[in-house]
């Protein structure tokens, strides 16, 4: 990304170098560190220790956990707390948490006094393999998910896989839901590796997570560097949204009782089923995704709305845009998916 390029430090125990990295990047002395109640418990003590050793002056802000906190009102409360503490324009912000904290912190950092530098320290599987990289941030609007936000690339990303050991099973599986899209985006061979290491991933084994996260991020960084602001109509960064047209809809329609990665996992399977019917993917390959879902003993498909409600939601305005799997090739953008195709593809969820 030219002058906005940055390093991703990924590995076991790397959080201890947070302070040294902030010094190396000449970040201002005054730092705001945003966590949620869960990430704060696990990750704040080592992060603060490292930053204090390096001499930083830190304002920690802790917010409640959960997707509902990704709101303009939460961002406004954080702005207010920073103003009360007289955080100057020459400060920087650190996001220490999952995708929700990362998206809110990124939004606050890019808007507070017209923008502060940002460091992303992802503490969930999903945020380590996806959301902490690429510079997208934002909050949800009652009318649409991620509707309000900006692009604001971090100064660096620091992903400590040791911090994942406290992650609840549900959030590990949600991370796997985001991981499972990547072989459809651009690296078909990654599917075999995921299949071989599914149990290691589910127990957040550091070596497996490290290798898989590095492969996922290699795909993401390549697409982001070719198309930072997602302006290419039929390729580029948009390909990362495979499974997400159905996924986002199921997530919103569940009123966020489905986690983002859970909804994407279902979206990948449903959109894969559309792809099979179009002859874009072999049924045997779709079954590899279905089998991964079954091996993880997931039951969250029961929280998905039915096909009729989904179709009504997706087709209420102009034709929805799908990034459909074309396995083992790159996914492809289409706008001609019909309501009937979606409805019949949704039946695949009943067989899970
Ligand atoms: N900006 C992007 O490019 C991008 C990409 C993908 C997803 N997203 C967004 O990311 C969000 C989902 O991210 P997520 O799955 O990380 O959700 P999340 O941030 O809600 O984290 C999931 C849960 O894990 C807890 N947690 C965090 N770290 C923990 C730890 N180390 N130990 C124990 N518990 C911990 C959190 O408190 C939360 O309860 C969605 O809002 C999605 O839209 C953004
Ligand atoms: Zn996603």
Short mmCIF file of C-alpha atoms and ligand atoms in Angstrom, two decimals:
data_model
loop_
_atom_site.label_atom_id
_atom_site.label_comp_id
_atom_site.label_asym_id
_atom_site.label_seq_id
_atom_site.Cartn_x
_atom_site.Cartn_y
_atom_site.Cartn_z
CA UNK A 1 0.00 0.00 0.00
CA UNK A 2 2.89 2.36 -0.69
CA UNK A 3 3.38 4.73 2.19
CA UNK A 4 0.46 3.11 4.02
CA UNK A 5 2.14 -0.32 4.01
CA UNK A 6 2.49 -2.02 7.35
CA UNK A 7 3.82 -5.12 9.06
CA UNK A 8 1.74 -7.89 10.58
CA UNK A 9 3.42 -9.51 13.59
CA UNK A 10 1.81 -12.88 14.11
CA UNK A 11 2.88 -15.52 16.59
CA UNK A 12 2.88 -16.91 20.11
CA UNK A 13 3.77 -14.40 22.81
CA UNK A 14 4.25 -11.38 20.55
CA UNK A 15 2.13 -9.14 22.80
CA UNK A 16 5.20 -8.63 25.00
CA UNK A 17 6.75 -6.60 22.17
CA UNK A 18 3.81 -4.17 21.87
CA UNK A 19 5.63 -1.36 23.71
CA UNK A 20 8.86 -1.79 21.77
CA UNK A 21 6.97 -1.78 18.45
CA UNK A 22 5.09 1.39 19.40
CA UNK A 23 8.44 3.02 20.15
CA UNK A 24 9.93 1.77 16.89
CA UNK A 25 6.99 3.27 14.98
CA UNK A 26 7.44 6.57 16.85
CA UNK A 27 3.91 6.59 18.16
CA UNK A 28 3.04 9.53 20.41
CA UNK A 29 3.46 9.08 24.18
CA UNK A 30 -0.28 9.36 24.82
CA UNK A 31 -2.14 6.16 23.94
CA UNK A 32 -5.78 5.17 24.21
CA UNK A 33 -6.31 1.43 24.38
CA UNK A 34 -9.80 0.10 23.69
CA UNK A 35 -10.81 -3.38 24.87
CA UNK A 36 -14.07 -5.08 25.75
CA UNK A 37 -14.70 -6.73 29.12
CA UNK A 38 -13.49 -10.13 27.86
CA UNK A 39 -10.43 -9.06 25.90
CA UNK A 40 -9.49 -6.73 28.77
CA UNK A 41 -9.36 -9.61 31.22
CA UNK A 42 -6.97 -11.67 29.11
CA UNK A 43 -4.98 -9.21 27.09
CA UNK A 44 -4.92 -5.89 28.94
CA UNK A 45 -2.44 -6.90 31.69
CA UNK A 46 0.34 -8.05 29.29
CA UNK A 47 -0.37 -5.18 26.87
CA UNK A 48 -0.25 -2.54 29.62
CA UNK A 49 2.90 -4.05 31.15
CA UNK A 50 4.69 -3.92 27.80
CA UNK A 51 3.55 -0.34 27.05
CA UNK A 52 4.43 0.95 30.53
CA UNK A 53 7.89 -0.62 30.30
CA UNK A 54 8.33 1.42 27.12
CA UNK A 55 7.26 4.61 28.94
CA UNK A 56 3.84 5.28 27.38
CA UNK A 57 1.06 7.23 29.08
CA UNK A 58 -2.07 5.13 28.63
CA UNK A 59 -5.81 5.71 28.90
CA UNK A 60 -7.50 2.28 28.94
CA UNK A 61 -11.18 2.28 27.90
CA UNK A 62 -13.26 -0.86 28.37
CA UNK A 63 -16.59 -1.34 26.62
CA UNK A 64 -19.21 -4.08 26.98
CA UNK A 65 -18.78 -7.07 24.64
CA UNK A 66 -20.93 -8.03 21.69
CA UNK A 67 -22.02 -7.05 18.20
CA UNK A 68 -24.71 -4.71 19.59
CA UNK A 69 -21.92 -2.45 20.82
CA UNK A 70 -20.87 -1.78 17.22
CA UNK A 71 -23.01 1.33 17.18
CA UNK A 72 -22.74 5.08 16.67
CA UNK A 73 -23.88 5.53 20.24
CA UNK A 74 -21.00 3.42 21.61
CA UNK A 75 -18.53 5.29 19.38
CA UNK A 76 -19.96 8.58 20.70
CA UNK A 77 -19.48 7.46 24.31
CA UNK A 78 -15.84 6.64 23.58
CA UNK A 79 -15.32 10.02 21.86
CA UNK A 80 -16.82 11.65 25.00
CA UNK A 81 -14.57 9.72 27.35
CA UNK A 82 -11.53 10.73 25.31
CA UNK A 83 -12.60 14.38 25.28
CA UNK A 84 -13.17 14.30 29.05
CA UNK A 85 -9.66 12.91 29.52
CA UNK A 86 -8.37 15.65 27.17
CA UNK A 87 -6.79 13.18 24.78
CA UNK A 88 -4.94 15.46 22.34
CA UNK A 89 -4.75 15.22 18.57
CA UNK A 90 -1.18 13.96 19.03
CA UNK A 91 -2.22 10.63 20.52
CA UNK A 92 -2.66 7.14 19.09
CA UNK A 93 -5.22 4.41 19.57
CA UNK A 94 -4.79 0.67 20.13
CA UNK A 95 -7.60 -1.82 19.43
CA UNK A 96 -7.21 -4.78 21.79
CA UNK A 97 -10.00 -7.24 21.14
CA UNK A 98 -12.01 -9.04 18.49
CA UNK A 99 -13.57 -7.67 15.33
CA UNK A 100 -16.10 -5.60 17.23
CA UNK A 101 -13.46 -3.74 19.23
CA UNK A 102 -11.29 -3.46 16.11
CA UNK A 103 -14.10 -1.97 14.02
CA UNK A 104 -15.22 0.46 16.74
CA UNK A 105 -11.65 1.50 17.65
CA UNK A 106 -10.82 1.99 13.97
CA UNK A 107 -13.87 4.18 13.51
CA UNK A 108 -13.16 6.23 16.64
CA UNK A 109 -9.48 6.55 15.72
CA UNK A 110 -10.29 7.76 12.23
CA UNK A 111 -12.81 10.36 13.44
CA UNK A 112 -11.51 11.67 16.79
CA UNK A 113 -10.04 15.13 16.12
CA UNK A 114 -9.92 14.14 12.42
CA UNK A 115 -7.84 11.05 12.93
CA UNK A 116 -5.36 9.31 15.21
CA UNK A 117 -2.87 6.60 14.24
CA UNK A 118 -4.18 3.12 14.99
CA UNK A 119 -2.60 -0.16 16.07
CA UNK A 120 -4.62 -3.36 15.72
CA UNK A 121 -4.05 -6.07 18.37
CA UNK A 122 -6.61 -8.73 17.48
CA UNK A 123 -7.48 -11.22 20.24
CA UNK A 124 -10.02 -13.50 18.51
CA UNK A 125 -9.44 -16.07 15.80
CA UNK A 126 -11.69 -14.16 13.42
CA UNK A 127 -9.93 -10.86 13.95
CA UNK A 128 -6.47 -12.45 13.65
CA UNK A 129 -7.25 -14.04 10.28
CA UNK A 130 -9.31 -11.24 8.82
CA UNK A 131 -10.74 -8.09 10.40
CA UNK A 132 -7.57 -6.55 11.88
CA UNK A 133 -6.00 -6.24 8.42
CA UNK A 134 -7.19 -4.12 5.52
CA UNK A 135 -8.22 -0.89 7.17
CA UNK A 136 -11.99 -1.25 7.05
CA UNK A 137 -13.85 -0.20 10.17
CA UNK A 138 -17.34 0.81 11.04
CA UNK A 139 -20.46 0.52 13.10
CA UNK A 140 -23.87 -0.94 12.38
CA UNK A 141 -26.97 1.11 11.64
CA UNK A 142 -30.43 -0.23 12.47
CA UNK A 143 -31.02 -0.29 8.69
CA UNK A 144 -27.82 -2.13 7.72
CA UNK A 145 -24.72 -3.81 9.09
CA UNK A 146 -21.39 -1.92 8.78
CA UNK A 147 -23.32 0.98 7.23
CA UNK A 148 -21.22 3.79 8.75
CA UNK A 149 -17.45 3.64 8.65
CA UNK A 150 -14.19 4.62 7.02
CA UNK A 151 -10.97 3.18 5.64
CA UNK A 152 -8.14 3.74 8.09
CA UNK A 153 -5.09 1.51 7.77
CA UNK A 154 -3.26 0.60 10.99
CA UNK A 155 0.37 1.48 11.66
CA UNK A 156 0.99 -2.18 12.41
CA UNK A 157 -0.92 -5.31 13.42
CA UNK A 158 0.14 -7.46 16.37
CA UNK A 159 -1.64 -10.82 16.64
CA UNK A 160 -0.63 -12.96 19.60
CA UNK A 161 -1.98 -16.50 19.12
CA UNK A 162 -1.39 -17.26 22.83
CA UNK A 163 -4.26 -14.87 23.65
CA UNK A 164 -6.70 -17.24 21.95
CA UNK A 165 -6.54 -19.94 24.63
CA UNK A 166 -9.38 -18.32 26.62
CA UNK A 167 -11.64 -17.93 23.59
CA UNK A 168 -15.01 -19.68 24.04
CA UNK A 169 -15.67 -22.59 21.67
CA UNK A 170 -18.43 -20.62 19.98
CA UNK A 171 -16.06 -17.82 18.98
CA UNK A 172 -13.43 -20.31 17.80
CA UNK A 173 -16.00 -21.88 15.48
CA UNK A 174 -17.07 -18.42 14.33
CA UNK A 175 -13.43 -17.76 13.40
CA UNK A 176 -13.32 -21.03 11.48
CA UNK A 177 -16.44 -19.83 9.60
CA UNK A 178 -14.45 -16.84 8.33
CA UNK A 179 -11.38 -19.02 7.61
CA UNK A 180 -13.37 -21.53 5.56
CA UNK A 181 -14.18 -18.87 2.93
CA UNK A 182 -10.51 -18.34 2.01
CA UNK A 183 -10.03 -21.51 -0.12
CA UNK A 184 -12.94 -20.23 -2.23
CA UNK A 185 -11.40 -16.79 -2.59
CA UNK A 186 -8.03 -17.73 -3.95
CA UNK A 187 -6.18 -20.69 -2.41
CA UNK A 188 -8.00 -24.00 -3.09
CA UNK A 189 -5.16 -26.02 -1.55
CA UNK A 190 -5.84 -24.36 1.80
CA UNK A 191 -9.06 -26.40 2.10
CA UNK A 192 -7.10 -29.63 2.41
CA UNK A 193 -4.86 -28.10 5.06
CA UNK A 194 -7.90 -26.89 7.02
CA UNK A 195 -9.49 -30.34 6.76
CA UNK A 196 -6.30 -31.95 8.07
CA UNK A 197 -5.98 -29.51 10.96
CA UNK A 198 -9.61 -28.88 11.85
CA UNK A 199 -9.28 -30.32 15.36
CA UNK A 200 -6.04 -28.37 15.93
CA UNK A 201 -7.83 -25.20 14.85
CA UNK A 202 -10.78 -25.99 17.13
CA UNK A 203 -8.40 -26.32 20.07
CA UNK A 204 -6.55 -23.16 18.92
CA UNK A 205 -3.26 -25.01 18.65
CA UNK A 206 -0.72 -22.22 18.15
CA UNK A 207 1.20 -23.83 15.28
CA UNK A 208 -1.92 -24.66 13.24
CA UNK A 209 -3.46 -21.25 13.88
CA UNK A 210 -0.20 -19.53 12.95
CA UNK A 211 0.14 -21.36 9.64
CA UNK A 212 -3.50 -20.97 8.67
CA UNK A 213 -3.69 -17.31 9.71
CA UNK A 214 -0.56 -16.58 7.66
CA UNK A 215 -2.11 -18.24 4.58
CA UNK A 216 -5.42 -16.39 5.05
CA UNK A 217 -3.66 -13.07 5.52
CA UNK A 218 -1.48 -13.69 2.45
CA UNK A 219 -4.68 -13.86 0.40
CA UNK A 220 -6.25 -10.85 2.09
CA UNK A 221 -3.18 -8.62 1.88
CA UNK A 222 -2.73 -9.43 -1.82
CA UNK A 223 -6.33 -8.50 -2.64
CA UNK A 224 -6.27 -5.39 -0.43
CA UNK A 225 -3.03 -4.17 -1.97
CA UNK A 226 -4.55 -4.53 -5.47
CA UNK A 227 -7.83 -2.88 -4.54
CA UNK A 228 -7.55 -1.04 -1.24
CA UNK A 229 -10.96 0.65 -1.38
CA UNK A 230 -12.89 -2.16 -3.03
CA UNK A 231 -13.61 -0.27 -6.21
CA UNK A 232 -12.96 -3.06 -8.74
CA UNK A 233 -16.41 -4.16 -9.87
CA UNK A 234 -15.74 -7.82 -10.53
CA UNK A 235 -12.80 -8.98 -8.53
CA UNK A 236 -10.21 -7.57 -6.17
CA UNK A 237 -11.11 -7.04 -2.56
CA UNK A 238 -14.79 -7.86 -3.10
CA UNK A 239 -13.85 -11.53 -3.56
CA UNK A 240 -13.31 -11.70 0.22
CA UNK A 241 -17.09 -11.37 0.47
CA UNK A 242 -17.74 -14.87 -0.81
CA UNK A 243 -20.51 -16.33 1.34
CA UNK A 244 -21.26 -12.87 2.74
CA UNK A 245 -24.36 -11.87 0.75
CA UNK A 246 -26.28 -14.69 2.38
CA UNK A 247 -24.09 -14.49 5.51
CA UNK A 248 -24.74 -10.81 6.26
CA UNK A 249 -28.45 -11.27 5.60
CA UNK A 250 -28.70 -14.24 7.98
CA UNK A 251 -26.67 -12.35 10.58
CA UNK A 252 -28.93 -9.28 10.43
CA UNK A 253 -32.16 -11.28 10.24
CA UNK A 254 -31.11 -13.26 13.33
CA UNK A 255 -30.82 -9.88 15.08
CA UNK A 256 -27.21 -10.84 15.70
CA UNK A 257 -28.03 -14.03 17.56
CA UNK A 258 -25.78 -15.56 14.89
CA UNK A 259 -22.15 -14.50 15.21
CA UNK A 260 -20.57 -13.01 12.08
CA UNK A 261 -18.41 -16.07 11.37
CA UNK A 262 -21.29 -18.45 12.08
CA UNK A 263 -23.44 -16.62 9.53
CA UNK A 264 -20.58 -16.64 7.01
CA UNK A 265 -20.12 -20.41 7.49
CA UNK A 266 -23.81 -20.90 6.59
CA UNK A 267 -23.50 -18.34 3.78
CA UNK A 268 -20.58 -20.26 2.27
CA UNK A 269 -22.63 -23.47 2.30
CA UNK A 270 -25.77 -21.86 0.82
CA UNK A 271 -23.86 -19.90 -1.84
CA UNK A 272 -21.84 -23.05 -2.53
CA UNK A 273 -25.11 -24.82 -3.17
CA UNK A 274 -26.11 -22.13 -5.70
CA UNK A 275 -22.69 -22.61 -7.31
CA UNK A 276 -23.24 -26.39 -7.54
CA UNK A 277 -26.58 -25.88 -9.27
CA UNK A 278 -24.89 -23.53 -11.76
CA UNK A 279 -22.18 -26.07 -12.49
CA UNK A 280 -19.56 -23.78 -10.89
CA UNK A 281 -18.56 -26.28 -8.23
CA UNK A 282 -18.73 -30.06 -7.81
CA UNK A 283 -21.19 -31.37 -5.25
CA UNK A 284 -18.32 -33.41 -3.75
CA UNK A 285 -16.44 -30.18 -3.06
CA UNK A 286 -19.46 -28.54 -1.44
CA UNK A 287 -19.69 -31.60 0.79
CA UNK A 288 -16.20 -30.91 2.09
CA UNK A 289 -17.52 -27.65 3.59
CA UNK A 290 -20.63 -29.40 4.90
CA UNK A 291 -18.46 -32.10 6.47
CA UNK A 292 -16.26 -29.51 8.20
CA UNK A 293 -19.43 -28.03 9.68
CA UNK A 294 -20.57 -31.46 10.87
CA UNK A 295 -17.16 -32.41 12.27
CA UNK A 296 -17.27 -29.29 14.44
CA UNK A 297 -20.67 -30.49 15.76
CA UNK A 298 -22.22 -27.14 14.96
CA UNK A 299 -25.95 -26.64 15.44
CA UNK A 300 -26.27 -22.93 14.75
CA UNK A 301 -28.03 -23.47 11.39
CA UNK A 302 -31.15 -23.79 13.53
CA UNK A 303 -30.92 -20.05 14.18
CA UNK A 304 -31.07 -19.19 10.46
CA UNK A 305 -34.32 -17.76 9.07
CA UNK A 306 -36.14 -19.70 6.35
CA UNK A 307 -35.72 -19.23 2.60
CA UNK A 308 -38.85 -17.11 2.13
CA UNK A 309 -37.79 -14.48 4.67
CA UNK A 310 -34.25 -14.46 3.32
CA UNK A 311 -35.42 -13.97 -0.27
CA UNK A 312 -37.73 -11.13 0.75
CA UNK A 313 -34.81 -9.39 2.51
CA UNK A 314 -32.29 -9.91 -0.30
CA UNK A 315 -34.53 -8.92 -3.19
CA UNK A 316 -36.28 -5.90 -1.66
CA UNK A 317 -34.27 -3.37 -3.73
CA UNK A 318 -32.00 -3.73 -6.74
CA UNK A 319 -30.60 -7.15 -7.68
CA UNK A 320 -28.27 -8.39 -4.95
CA UNK A 321 -24.61 -8.87 -5.76
CA UNK A 322 -23.16 -12.30 -4.99
CA UNK A 323 -19.56 -13.43 -4.87
CA UNK A 324 -20.18 -17.04 -5.82
CA UNK A 325 -17.72 -19.91 -5.34
CA UNK A 326 -16.21 -21.31 -8.54
CA UNK A 327 -14.04 -23.87 -6.80
CA UNK A 328 -11.18 -24.67 -7.41
CA UNK A 329 -10.96 -21.37 -9.30
CA UNK A 330 -11.37 -17.85 -7.96
CA UNK A 331 -14.86 -16.87 -6.82
CA UNK A 332 -16.80 -14.65 -9.24
CA UNK A 333 -19.14 -11.67 -8.87
CA UNK A 334 -22.65 -12.07 -10.30
CA UNK A 335 -25.88 -10.06 -10.10
CA UNK A 336 -28.24 -12.49 -11.80
CA UNK A 337 -28.98 -14.90 -8.94
CA UNK A 338 -32.75 -15.43 -8.85
CA UNK A 339 -35.04 -15.71 -5.80
CA UNK A 340 -35.82 -19.30 -6.83
CA UNK A 341 -32.13 -20.22 -6.80
CA UNK A 342 -31.66 -18.80 -3.31
CA UNK A 343 -34.76 -20.49 -2.01
CA UNK A 344 -33.83 -23.90 -3.28
CA UNK A 345 -30.18 -23.50 -2.14
CA UNK A 346 -31.41 -22.71 1.38
CA UNK A 347 -32.68 -26.30 1.59
CA UNK A 348 -29.08 -27.41 2.06
CA UNK A 349 -29.28 -26.07 5.63
CA UNK A 350 -31.97 -28.62 6.48
CA UNK A 351 -29.56 -31.43 5.70
CA UNK A 352 -26.97 -30.20 8.16
N1 LIG B 1 -13.21 -4.72 9.38
C1 LIG B 1 -13.18 -5.84 8.70
O1 LIG B 1 -12.51 -5.97 7.68
C2 LIG B 1 -13.97 -7.03 9.20
C3 LIG B 1 -13.79 -8.30 8.62
C4 LIG B 1 -14.48 -9.38 9.15
C5 LIG B 1 -15.33 -9.20 10.23
N2 LIG B 1 -15.51 -7.96 10.76
C6 LIG B 1 -16.38 -7.74 11.93
O2 LIG B 1 -15.82 -8.43 13.03
C7 LIG B 1 -16.87 -8.70 13.96
C8 LIG B 1 -16.73 -10.12 14.49
O3 LIG B 1 -15.47 -10.25 15.13
P1 LIG B 1 -15.26 -11.32 16.31
O4 LIG B 1 -15.76 -12.63 15.90
O5 LIG B 1 -13.86 -11.18 16.74
O6 LIG B 1 -16.30 -10.82 17.41
P2 LIG B 1 -16.15 -10.09 18.81
O7 LIG B 1 -15.23 -8.94 18.72
O8 LIG B 1 -17.52 -9.85 19.29
O9 LIG B 1 -15.46 -11.20 19.74
C9 LIG B 1 -16.14 -12.38 20.03
C10 LIG B 1 -16.21 -12.63 21.54
O10 LIG B 1 -14.92 -12.99 22.03
C11 LIG B 1 -14.60 -12.22 23.19
N3 LIG B 1 -13.13 -12.17 23.28
C12 LIG B 1 -12.28 -11.40 22.56
N4 LIG B 1 -11.01 -11.79 22.79
C13 LIG B 1 -11.05 -12.81 23.69
C14 LIG B 1 -10.07 -13.62 24.29
N5 LIG B 1 -8.77 -13.51 23.97
N6 LIG B 1 -10.49 -14.56 25.17
C15 LIG B 1 -11.80 -14.73 25.46
N7 LIG B 1 -12.79 -14.00 24.89
C16 LIG B 1 -12.41 -13.05 24.00
C17 LIG B 1 -15.31 -10.92 22.95
O11 LIG B 1 -15.52 -10.22 24.15
C18 LIG B 1 -16.62 -11.41 22.34
O12 LIG B 1 -17.49 -11.80 23.35
C19 LIG B 1 -18.16 -8.46 13.24
O13 LIG B 1 -18.72 -7.24 13.67
C20 LIG B 1 -17.75 -8.34 11.80
O14 LIG B 1 -18.61 -7.52 11.04
C21 LIG B 1 -14.84 -6.88 10.27
ZN1 LIG B 2 -16.58 -11.60 7.21
#
